[in-house]
Short mmCIF file of C-alpha atoms and ligand atoms in Angstrom, two decimals:
data_model
loop_
_atom_site.label_atom_id
_atom_site.label_comp_id
_atom_site.label_asym_id
_atom_site.label_seq_id
_atom_site.Cartn_x
_atom_site.Cartn_y
_atom_site.Cartn_z
CA MET A 1 -23.37 29.83 -30.04
CA THR A 2 -25.21 30.45 -33.28
CA GLU A 3 -26.25 27.89 -35.86
CA SER A 4 -23.95 29.37 -38.43
CA ARG A 5 -20.87 29.09 -36.23
CA SER A 6 -21.44 25.43 -35.52
CA HIS A 7 -22.05 24.97 -39.23
CA ASP A 8 -18.66 26.54 -40.00
CA ARG A 9 -17.00 24.04 -37.71
CA LEU A 10 -18.72 21.16 -39.44
CA ALA A 11 -17.52 22.50 -42.77
CA GLY A 12 -14.03 22.75 -41.33
CA LEU A 13 -14.25 19.17 -40.10
CA ARG A 14 -15.49 17.89 -43.46
CA ASP A 15 -12.66 19.66 -45.22
CA VAL A 16 -10.06 18.24 -42.83
CA ARG A 17 -11.47 14.72 -43.21
CA GLU A 18 -11.32 15.01 -47.00
CA ARG A 19 -7.77 16.33 -46.94
CA ILE A 20 -6.66 13.49 -44.65
CA ALA A 21 -8.26 10.91 -46.93
CA ARG A 22 -6.70 12.44 -50.03
CA ALA A 23 -3.23 12.74 -48.47
CA ALA A 24 -3.38 9.09 -47.37
CA ARG A 25 -4.59 7.92 -50.79
CA ASP A 26 -1.85 9.90 -52.55
CA VAL A 27 0.83 7.87 -50.80
CA GLY A 28 -1.04 4.57 -50.89
CA ARG A 29 -1.94 4.45 -47.20
CA PRO A 30 -5.40 3.35 -46.05
CA GLU A 31 -7.46 6.30 -44.78
CA ASP A 32 -8.06 4.63 -41.47
CA ALA A 33 -4.31 4.43 -40.84
CA VAL A 34 -4.47 8.09 -39.80
CA ALA A 35 -6.34 9.07 -36.64
CA LEU A 36 -7.65 12.62 -36.43
CA VAL A 37 -7.07 14.15 -32.99
CA CYS A 38 -9.41 17.15 -32.83
CA VAL A 39 -7.59 19.74 -30.74
CA SER A 40 -10.28 21.45 -28.68
CA LYS A 41 -8.14 23.55 -26.33
CA ASN A 42 -9.65 26.96 -25.61
CA PHE A 43 -13.04 25.84 -26.96
CA ASP A 44 -15.92 25.05 -24.66
CA ALA A 45 -18.33 22.13 -24.58
CA GLU A 46 -20.81 23.99 -26.75
CA ALA A 47 -18.24 24.34 -29.54
CA ILE A 48 -17.18 20.72 -29.18
CA ALA A 49 -20.73 19.26 -29.22
CA PRO A 50 -21.29 19.43 -33.01
CA ILE A 51 -17.94 17.76 -33.64
CA LEU A 52 -18.91 14.92 -31.31
CA ALA A 53 -22.31 14.73 -32.96
CA ALA A 54 -20.57 14.43 -36.33
CA GLY A 55 -18.87 11.29 -35.09
CA GLU A 56 -15.42 12.38 -33.97
CA ARG A 57 -14.26 10.66 -30.79
CA ILE A 58 -10.57 11.54 -30.47
CA PHE A 59 -9.80 14.91 -28.89
CA GLY A 60 -6.66 16.66 -27.72
CA GLU A 61 -6.21 19.11 -24.86
CA ASN A 62 -3.01 20.78 -23.73
CA LYS A 63 -3.92 21.54 -20.11
CA VAL A 64 -4.94 19.05 -17.44
CA GLN A 65 -7.06 21.56 -15.55
CA GLU A 66 -9.00 22.74 -18.60
CA ALA A 67 -9.66 19.12 -19.63
CA ALA A 68 -10.83 18.27 -16.10
CA GLU A 69 -13.41 21.03 -16.27
CA LYS A 70 -14.71 20.23 -19.76
CA TRP A 71 -14.55 16.54 -20.44
CA PRO A 72 -16.10 14.47 -17.62
CA ALA A 73 -19.62 15.64 -18.52
CA LEU A 74 -19.02 15.02 -22.24
CA ARG A 75 -17.55 11.59 -21.53
CA ALA A 76 -20.70 10.60 -19.69
CA ARG A 77 -22.55 11.09 -22.98
CA TYR A 78 -19.83 9.66 -25.20
CA PRO A 79 -18.16 6.80 -23.30
CA ASP A 80 -16.12 5.79 -26.34
CA LEU A 81 -14.13 9.02 -26.27
CA GLN A 82 -10.37 8.96 -26.53
CA LEU A 83 -8.83 11.99 -24.89
CA HIS A 84 -5.19 12.89 -25.59
CA LEU A 85 -2.95 15.10 -23.47
CA ILE A 86 -0.77 17.02 -25.91
CA GLY A 87 0.61 19.74 -23.60
CA PRO A 88 3.46 19.67 -21.09
CA LEU A 89 2.81 17.84 -17.84
CA GLN A 90 4.00 18.66 -14.31
CA SER A 91 4.51 15.70 -12.01
CA ASN A 92 2.07 17.07 -9.43
CA LYS A 93 -0.67 16.76 -12.09
CA ALA A 94 0.26 13.22 -13.10
CA GLU A 95 -2.50 11.58 -11.09
CA GLN A 96 -5.19 13.85 -12.47
CA ALA A 97 -3.83 13.29 -15.98
CA VAL A 98 -4.02 9.50 -15.62
CA GLU A 99 -7.57 9.85 -14.35
CA ILE A 100 -8.76 11.99 -17.28
CA PHE A 101 -6.71 11.07 -20.34
CA ASP A 102 -6.64 7.91 -22.46
CA VAL A 103 -3.42 8.80 -24.22
CA ILE A 104 -0.64 10.93 -22.72
CA GLU A 105 1.61 12.12 -25.55
CA THR A 106 4.05 14.30 -23.67
CA ILE A 107 6.40 12.21 -21.55
CA ASP A 108 9.75 13.95 -21.90
CA ARG A 109 11.77 13.15 -18.77
CA PRO A 110 12.31 10.37 -16.25
CA LYS A 111 10.57 12.21 -13.42
CA ILE A 112 7.30 12.41 -15.37
CA ALA A 113 7.58 8.77 -16.39
CA LEU A 114 7.92 7.75 -12.74
CA ALA A 115 5.05 10.00 -11.63
CA LEU A 116 2.76 8.58 -14.33
CA ALA A 117 3.76 5.00 -13.47
CA ALA A 118 2.98 5.61 -9.79
CA ALA A 119 -0.35 7.25 -10.65
CA ALA A 120 -1.30 4.38 -12.98
CA ARG A 121 -0.57 1.83 -10.23
CA LYS A 122 -2.47 3.81 -7.64
CA LEU A 123 -5.54 4.37 -9.81
CA ASN A 124 -5.29 0.98 -11.52
CA ARG A 125 -5.75 2.73 -14.85
CA THR A 126 -3.16 2.69 -17.61
CA PRO A 127 -3.45 5.18 -20.43
CA GLU A 128 -1.41 4.79 -23.59
CA PHE A 129 1.89 6.69 -23.49
CA PHE A 130 3.89 8.58 -26.13
CA VAL A 131 7.22 10.36 -25.72
CA GLN A 132 7.49 13.93 -26.96
CA VAL A 133 10.67 14.65 -28.91
CA ASN A 134 12.06 18.18 -29.19
CA ILE A 135 12.78 17.49 -32.81
CA GLY A 136 14.12 20.95 -33.68
CA GLU A 137 16.23 21.07 -30.48
CA GLU A 138 14.61 24.39 -29.56
CA PRO A 139 15.53 25.68 -26.08
CA GLN A 140 12.02 26.94 -25.28
CA LYS A 141 10.22 23.76 -26.30
CA SER A 142 9.37 20.67 -24.27
CA GLY A 143 10.41 17.22 -25.37
CA VAL A 144 13.42 15.00 -25.03
CA LEU A 145 16.34 15.81 -27.34
CA PRO A 146 16.68 13.31 -30.19
CA GLY A 147 20.08 12.24 -28.87
CA ASP A 148 18.60 11.38 -25.46
CA LEU A 149 15.55 9.50 -26.76
CA GLY A 150 17.04 6.01 -26.55
CA GLU A 151 18.03 6.53 -22.94
CA LEU A 152 14.60 7.88 -21.96
CA LEU A 153 12.82 5.00 -23.71
CA GLY A 154 15.08 2.57 -21.85
CA PHE A 155 14.27 4.28 -18.58
CA CYS A 156 10.52 4.17 -19.25
CA ARG A 157 10.72 0.47 -20.04
CA ASP A 158 13.21 -0.76 -17.45
CA GLU A 159 12.84 1.62 -14.51
CA ALA A 160 9.29 2.99 -14.75
CA GLY A 161 7.69 -0.08 -16.31
CA LEU A 162 5.84 2.02 -18.87
CA LYS A 163 5.11 0.82 -22.36
CA ILE A 164 5.70 3.63 -24.87
CA SER A 165 3.68 3.16 -28.01
CA GLY A 166 4.40 6.37 -29.92
CA LEU A 167 6.50 9.47 -30.51
CA MET A 168 5.12 12.99 -30.78
CA CYS A 169 6.72 16.19 -32.05
CA ILE A 170 6.03 19.85 -32.78
CA PRO A 171 8.52 21.08 -35.41
CA PRO A 172 9.86 24.65 -35.35
CA VAL A 173 7.14 27.03 -36.55
CA ASP A 174 9.21 28.95 -39.04
CA GLN A 175 10.68 26.08 -41.06
CA LEU A 176 9.49 23.47 -43.52
CA ALA A 177 8.17 20.63 -41.38
CA SER A 178 8.96 17.67 -43.66
CA PRO A 179 12.59 17.11 -42.61
CA PHE A 180 11.51 17.10 -38.96
CA PHE A 181 8.68 14.65 -39.62
CA ALA A 182 11.13 12.45 -41.53
CA MET A 183 13.51 12.58 -38.57
CA LEU A 184 10.78 11.53 -36.12
CA LYS A 185 9.81 8.66 -38.40
CA LYS A 186 13.41 7.51 -38.53
CA LEU A 187 13.79 7.72 -34.74
CA ALA A 188 10.63 5.67 -34.26
CA ALA A 189 11.89 3.00 -36.65
CA GLN A 190 15.30 2.88 -34.93
CA GLN A 191 13.69 2.55 -31.51
CA GLY A 192 10.94 0.15 -32.50
CA VAL A 193 8.12 2.55 -31.60
CA GLN A 194 4.96 2.11 -33.68
CA LYS A 195 2.94 5.32 -33.61
CA LEU A 196 3.73 8.83 -34.82
CA SER A 197 1.80 11.89 -33.63
CA MET A 198 2.80 14.71 -35.96
CA GLY A 199 1.14 17.31 -38.15
CA MET A 200 -1.13 20.21 -37.20
CA SER A 201 -3.52 22.44 -39.17
CA GLY A 202 -0.76 23.91 -41.32
CA ASP A 203 1.11 20.75 -42.19
CA PHE A 204 -0.88 17.58 -41.53
CA GLU A 205 -0.76 16.47 -45.16
CA LEU A 206 3.05 16.50 -45.10
CA ALA A 207 2.95 14.48 -41.88
CA ILE A 208 0.65 11.89 -43.47
CA GLN A 209 3.10 11.53 -46.39
CA LEU A 210 5.73 10.68 -43.78
CA ASP A 211 3.60 8.05 -42.03
CA ALA A 212 1.91 9.99 -39.22
CA THR A 213 -0.57 7.74 -37.43
CA HIS A 214 -2.07 10.68 -35.51
CA VAL A 215 -2.53 14.24 -36.76
CA ARG A 216 -3.46 16.92 -34.21
CA VAL A 217 -5.73 19.47 -35.83
CA GLY A 218 -7.22 22.45 -34.01
CA SER A 219 -7.80 25.69 -35.86
CA ALA A 220 -8.65 24.10 -39.22
CA ILE A 221 -11.70 22.60 -37.46
CA PHE A 222 -12.59 24.97 -34.65
CA GLY A 223 -11.37 28.27 -36.10
CA ALA A 224 -8.81 30.63 -34.63
CA ARG A 225 -8.28 30.42 -30.89
CA LYS A 226 -8.88 33.54 -28.82
CA ALA A 227 -5.45 33.70 -27.26
CA PRO A 228 -2.26 32.46 -28.82
CA ILE A 229 -1.08 29.38 -26.97
CA ALA A 230 2.59 28.92 -26.35
CA ILE A 231 3.54 25.46 -27.47
C1 LIG B 301 -2.66 23.61 -30.32
C2 LIG B 301 -1.92 22.40 -30.68
C3 LIG B 301 -2.19 21.73 -31.88
C4 LIG B 301 -3.20 22.20 -32.91
O1 LIG B 301 -2.72 23.33 -33.57
P1 LIG B 301 -3.50 23.91 -34.86
O2 LIG B 301 -2.43 24.64 -35.58
O3 LIG B 301 -4.56 24.80 -34.33
O4 LIG B 301 -4.03 22.78 -35.61
C5 LIG B 301 -1.48 20.57 -32.12
N1 LIG B 301 -0.57 20.08 -31.26
C6 LIG B 301 -0.29 20.70 -30.10
C7 LIG B 301 0.71 20.12 -29.18
C8 LIG B 301 -0.96 21.87 -29.77
O5 LIG B 301 -0.67 22.49 -28.61
#
């Protein structure tokens, strides 16, 4: 990787940080109420290094296997990392996910909740858990339907013994995101869930206006990804 490319990423990061701070200020929220999850999927350790060196510690990956290959070596150098799983999870990867991730944002069905609970007991390691909501009720997208959220949260609490601390969503790509962010905020309030992971490169300022506690930003920091990722 060349100097200039890493420099571009630092400029991207600075710009994102400024925009987060401004969006928070505009609605009277403290800047530190919004955590920046730097989405590093499809980028290698060399691309990630300058972002770590610039002080960022919260990163998001959407595949367990890719994270397992990239992050253990980086974590050895940066033990205060917080790694988020933001992609769909299969139950046969639950144990590896609990081993690698600090926050798992994508619980969307009872089977995954049970698999994660079993893995956490076995490994004696409990990440933080969010539930992903399919906020636009899109057939191709992961996440629990809004109407089924209460039941899934009850199952996580009463049957799986998992504490759910946040909700996460990915609104439909082709529509204004604000109404979907507002809906997630309302669901969280109704259900007594504290954290809200919403907002990506194209819409994180809108998400901050609607009380996002975590924004997941990839391309605005790292540049365009090589292959489009189905999300
Ligand atoms: C890739 C991805 C992001 C980041 O998307 P950008 O538009 O590049 O910021 C955020 N959330 C999820 C779940 C993703 O898969």
